[in-house]
PDB file of C-alpha atoms in Angstrom:
ATOM      1  CA  MET R   5     100.003 242.808 197.378  1.00  0.00           C
ATOM      2  CA  LYS R   6      99.005 238.768 197.375  1.00  0.00           C
ATOM      3  CA  LYS R   7      95.346 238.021 197.376  1.00  0.00           C
ATOM      4  CA  ASP R   8      93.490 235.882 199.719  1.00  0.00           C
ATOM      5  CA  LEU R   9      91.501 233.510 197.789  1.00  0.00           C
ATOM      6  CA  ILE R  10      88.321 231.200 198.019  1.00  0.00           C
ATOM      7  CA  LEU R  11      88.397 228.515 195.267  1.00  0.00           C
ATOM      8  CA  PHE R  12      84.884 227.113 195.108  1.00  0.00           C
ATOM      9  CA  ASN R  13      82.365 225.229 193.066  1.00  0.00           C
ATOM     10  CA  GLY R  14      85.147 222.954 191.388  1.00  0.00           C
ATOM     11  CA  ASN R  15      86.438 219.415 191.257  1.00  0.00           C
ATOM     12  CA  ILE R  16      89.849 219.551 193.145  1.00  0.00           C
ATOM     13  CA  TYR R  17      92.057 216.486 193.217  1.00  0.00           C
ATOM     14  CA  THR R  18      94.618 216.945 196.460  1.00  0.00           C
ATOM     15  CA  MET R  19      96.480 213.940 195.968  1.00  0.00           C
ATOM     16  CA  ASN R  20      95.648 213.168 200.157  1.00  0.00           C
ATOM     17  CA  PHE R  21      93.992 210.355 200.373  1.00  0.00           C
ATOM     18  CA  LEU R  22      91.802 211.058 203.494  1.00  0.00           C
ATOM     19  CA  LYS R  23      90.150 213.978 201.391  1.00  0.00           C
ATOM     20  CA  PRO R  24      91.011 213.015 197.553  1.00  0.00           C
ATOM     21  CA  LYS R  25      88.599 215.265 195.934  1.00  0.00           C
ATOM     22  CA  VAL R  26      87.289 218.617 197.268  1.00  0.00           C
ATOM     23  CA  GLU R  27      84.988 221.327 196.010  1.00  0.00           C
ATOM     24  CA  ALA R  28      86.850 224.384 197.473  1.00  0.00           C
ATOM     25  CA  LEU R  29      90.246 225.831 198.555  1.00  0.00           C
ATOM     26  CA  LEU R  30      91.203 228.681 201.080  1.00  0.00           C
ATOM     27  CA  ILE R  31      94.254 229.942 200.012  1.00  0.00           C
ATOM     28  CA  ARG R  32      96.249 232.946 202.352  1.00  0.00           C
ATOM     29  CA  LYS R  33      99.329 234.274 201.456  1.00  0.00           C
ATOM     30  CA  GLU R  34      99.885 231.835 198.553  1.00  0.00           C
ATOM     31  CA  LYS R  35      99.295 229.104 200.582  1.00  0.00           C
ATOM     32  CA  ILE R  36      96.540 226.452 200.922  1.00  0.00           C
ATOM     33  CA  ILE R  37      95.511 226.502 204.278  1.00  0.00           C
ATOM     34  CA  ALA R  38      91.942 224.433 204.128  1.00  0.00           C
ATOM     35  CA  ILE R  39      90.639 222.112 201.952  1.00  0.00           C
ATOM     36  CA  GLY R  40      86.811 220.915 201.990  1.00  0.00           C
ATOM     37  CA  ASN R  41      83.268 221.139 200.756  1.00  0.00           C
ATOM     38  CA  ASN R  42      81.676 224.982 199.915  1.00  0.00           C
ATOM     39  CA  ALA R  43      80.240 225.222 202.726  1.00  0.00           C
ATOM     40  CA  GLU R  44      83.064 224.618 205.181  1.00  0.00           C
ATOM     41  CA  ILE R  45      85.530 226.901 203.113  1.00  0.00           C
ATOM     42  CA  LYS R  46      82.883 229.891 202.762  1.00  0.00           C
ATOM     43  CA  SER R  47      82.396 229.867 206.721  1.00  0.00           C
ATOM     44  CA  LYS R  48      86.141 229.784 207.457  1.00  0.00           C
ATOM     45  CA  ALA R  49      86.793 233.212 205.157  1.00  0.00           C
ATOM     46  CA  ASN R  50      86.031 236.717 205.683  1.00  0.00           C
ATOM     47  CA  SER R  51      85.162 239.444 203.377  1.00  0.00           C
ATOM     48  CA  LYS R  52      88.404 240.237 202.411  1.00  0.00           C
ATOM     49  CA  TYR R  53      89.121 237.055 200.574  1.00  0.00           C
ATOM     50  CA  GLU R  54      88.500 236.981 196.636  1.00  0.00           C
ATOM     51  CA  SER R  55      85.960 234.425 195.813  1.00  0.00           C
ATOM     52  CA  ILE R  56      86.278 232.520 192.446  1.00  0.00           C
ATOM     53  CA  ASP R  57      83.638 230.277 191.134  1.00  0.00           C
ATOM     54  CA  LEU R  58      85.016 227.404 189.398  1.00  0.00           C
ATOM     55  CA  ASN R  59      82.069 226.357 187.552  1.00  0.00           C
ATOM     56  CA  GLY R  60      82.434 222.893 188.234  1.00  0.00           C
ATOM     57  CA  LYS R  61      86.090 222.585 186.743  1.00  0.00           C
ATOM     58  CA  VAL R  62      89.035 220.644 187.558  1.00  0.00           C
TER      59      VAL R  62
END
């Protein structure tokens, strides 16, 4: 079973010129479905997502 994840509190470089750097990702079924700041991403997730604090890492 694939885990759905929230990766938050990071320095994530996206290669997307509209949002070149974000704090958080939402991953569902091994695909990134949302990028943004911590609050945006946490508001889109439910309790089934595993949260991983990146502690400011890249």
